CSV table of C-alpha atoms in Angstrom, one decimal:
chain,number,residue,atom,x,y,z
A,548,UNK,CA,-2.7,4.4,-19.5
A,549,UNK,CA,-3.3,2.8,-16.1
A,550,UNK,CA,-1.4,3.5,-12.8
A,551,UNK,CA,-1.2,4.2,-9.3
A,552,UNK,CA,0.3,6.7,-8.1
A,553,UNK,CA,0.8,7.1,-3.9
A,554,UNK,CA,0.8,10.1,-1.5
A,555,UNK,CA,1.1,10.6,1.9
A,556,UNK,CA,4.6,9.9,2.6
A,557,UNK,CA,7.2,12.5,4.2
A,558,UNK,CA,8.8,12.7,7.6
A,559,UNK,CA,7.2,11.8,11.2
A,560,UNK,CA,8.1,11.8,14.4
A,561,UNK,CA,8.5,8.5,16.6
A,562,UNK,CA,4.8,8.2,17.9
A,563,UNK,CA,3.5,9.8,14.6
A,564,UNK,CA,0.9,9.8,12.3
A,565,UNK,CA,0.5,9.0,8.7
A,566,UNK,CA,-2.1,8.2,6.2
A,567,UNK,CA,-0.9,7.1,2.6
A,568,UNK,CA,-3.4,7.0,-0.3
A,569,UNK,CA,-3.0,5.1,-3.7
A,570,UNK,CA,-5.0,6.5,-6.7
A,571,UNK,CA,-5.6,4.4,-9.7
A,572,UNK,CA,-5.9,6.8,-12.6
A,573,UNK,CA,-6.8,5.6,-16.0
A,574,UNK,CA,-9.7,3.2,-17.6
A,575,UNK,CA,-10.4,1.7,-14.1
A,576,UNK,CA,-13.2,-0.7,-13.2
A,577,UNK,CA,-12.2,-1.5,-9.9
A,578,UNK,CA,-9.8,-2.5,-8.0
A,579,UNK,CA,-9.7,-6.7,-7.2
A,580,UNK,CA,-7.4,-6.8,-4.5
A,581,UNK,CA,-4.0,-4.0,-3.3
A,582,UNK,CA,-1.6,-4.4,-0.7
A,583,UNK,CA,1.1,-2.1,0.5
A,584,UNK,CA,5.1,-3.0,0.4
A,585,UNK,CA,8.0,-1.3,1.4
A,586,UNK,CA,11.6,-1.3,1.2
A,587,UNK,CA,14.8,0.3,3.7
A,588,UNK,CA,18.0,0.7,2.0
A,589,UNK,CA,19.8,-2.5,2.0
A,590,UNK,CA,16.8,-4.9,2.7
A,591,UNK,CA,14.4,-7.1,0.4
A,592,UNK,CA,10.9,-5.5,-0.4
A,593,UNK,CA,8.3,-7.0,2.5
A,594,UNK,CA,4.8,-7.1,2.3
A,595,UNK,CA,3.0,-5.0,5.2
A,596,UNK,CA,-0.3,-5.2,4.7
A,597,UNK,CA,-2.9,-6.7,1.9
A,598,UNK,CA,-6.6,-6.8,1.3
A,599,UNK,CA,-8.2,-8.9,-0.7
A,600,UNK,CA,-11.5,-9.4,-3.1
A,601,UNK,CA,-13.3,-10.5,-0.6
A,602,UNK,CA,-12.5,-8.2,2.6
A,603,UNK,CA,-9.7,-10.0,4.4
A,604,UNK,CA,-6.4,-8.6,5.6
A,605,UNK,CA,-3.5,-9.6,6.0
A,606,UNK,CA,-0.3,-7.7,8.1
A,607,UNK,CA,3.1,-8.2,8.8
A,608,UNK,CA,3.9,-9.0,12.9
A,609,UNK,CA,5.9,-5.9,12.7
A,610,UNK,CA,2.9,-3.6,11.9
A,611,UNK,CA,-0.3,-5.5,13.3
A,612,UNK,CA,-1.9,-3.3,15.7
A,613,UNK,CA,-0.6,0.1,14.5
A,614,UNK,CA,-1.7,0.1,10.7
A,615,UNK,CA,-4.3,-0.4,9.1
A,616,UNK,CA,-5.3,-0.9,5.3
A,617,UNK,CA,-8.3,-0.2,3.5
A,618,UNK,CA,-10.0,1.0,0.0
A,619,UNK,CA,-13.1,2.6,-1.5
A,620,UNK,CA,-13.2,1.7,-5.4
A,621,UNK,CA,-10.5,3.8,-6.9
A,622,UNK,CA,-8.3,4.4,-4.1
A,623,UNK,CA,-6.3,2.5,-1.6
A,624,UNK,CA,-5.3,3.8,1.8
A,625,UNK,CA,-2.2,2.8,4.5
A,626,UNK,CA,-3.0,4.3,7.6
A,627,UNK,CA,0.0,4.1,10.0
A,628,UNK,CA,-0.2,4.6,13.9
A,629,UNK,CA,2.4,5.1,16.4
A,630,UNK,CA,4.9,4.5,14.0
A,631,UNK,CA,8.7,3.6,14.9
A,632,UNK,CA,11.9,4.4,13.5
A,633,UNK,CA,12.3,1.1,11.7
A,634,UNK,CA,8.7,2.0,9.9
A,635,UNK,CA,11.5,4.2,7.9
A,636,UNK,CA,11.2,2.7,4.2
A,637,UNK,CA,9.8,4.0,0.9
A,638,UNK,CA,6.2,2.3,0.4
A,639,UNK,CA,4.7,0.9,-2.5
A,640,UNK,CA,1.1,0.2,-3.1
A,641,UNK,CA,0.2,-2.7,-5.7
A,642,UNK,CA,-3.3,-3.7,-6.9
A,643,UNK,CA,-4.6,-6.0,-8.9
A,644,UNK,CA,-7.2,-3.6,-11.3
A,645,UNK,CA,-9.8,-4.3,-13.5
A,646,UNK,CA,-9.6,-2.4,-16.5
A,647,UNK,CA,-11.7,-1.7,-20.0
A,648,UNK,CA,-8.8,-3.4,-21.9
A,649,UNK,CA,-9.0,-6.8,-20.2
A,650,UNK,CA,-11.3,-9.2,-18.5
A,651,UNK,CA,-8.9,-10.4,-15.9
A,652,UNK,CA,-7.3,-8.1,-13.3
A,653,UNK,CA,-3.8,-6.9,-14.0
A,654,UNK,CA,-1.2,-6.2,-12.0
A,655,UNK,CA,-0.2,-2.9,-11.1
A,656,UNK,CA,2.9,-1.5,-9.2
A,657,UNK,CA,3.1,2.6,-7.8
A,658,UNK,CA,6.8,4.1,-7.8
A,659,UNK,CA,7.2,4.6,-4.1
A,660,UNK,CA,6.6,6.9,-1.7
A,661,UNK,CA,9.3,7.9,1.6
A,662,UNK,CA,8.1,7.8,4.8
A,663,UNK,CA,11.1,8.9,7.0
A,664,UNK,CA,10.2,8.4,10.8
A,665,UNK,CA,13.2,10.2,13.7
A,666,UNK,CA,13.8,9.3,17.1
């Protein structure tokens, strides 16, 4: 069974730090292409960052500058800089993976992870 799974969330100050990772576990090949979503209560899921095949990224206006994504073959990574109150959502990492049980990449969603950031 193929999935992702994140890590890295939890609670920052205003200024803060974070780095959130995103495993693919299972009969991985590699991974084609991942971005990173999120979602506050009350508001549609936005896309804050992708990376595609071929090395380009891609950031919301409200993040360029302060994160930054990135990936080695099996794992994805958010890293978040001076982050802001309104950074306060629960992130999802989704990849399109290469796997043993198909020749075209499939799409794969993580359950979330919280990143709480106070004032």
């Amino acid at each position: 069974q193929v999935q992702l799974v994140e890590s890295g969330g939890g609670l920052v100050q205003a200024g803060g730090f974070l780095r959130l990772s995103c495993v693919a576990i299972g009969d991985i090949i590699s991974i084609y292409e991942m971005a990173w979503w999120r979602q506050s209560p009350g508001k549609e899921r936005e896309l804050v960052a992708s990376l595609s095949h071929d090395g380009n990224t891609n950031y919301a206006n409200s993040v360029k500058g302060r994160f930054t994504i990135s990936r080695d073959s099996a794992t994805g990574y958010l890293q978040m800089n001076s982050l802001k109150p309104e950074d306060t959502a629960v992130y999802y990492c989704n990849a399109q993976l290469y796997t043993s049980g198909s020749s075209w990449p499939e799409d794969y969603w993580g359950p979330g992870t919280q990143v709480t950031v106070s004032s």
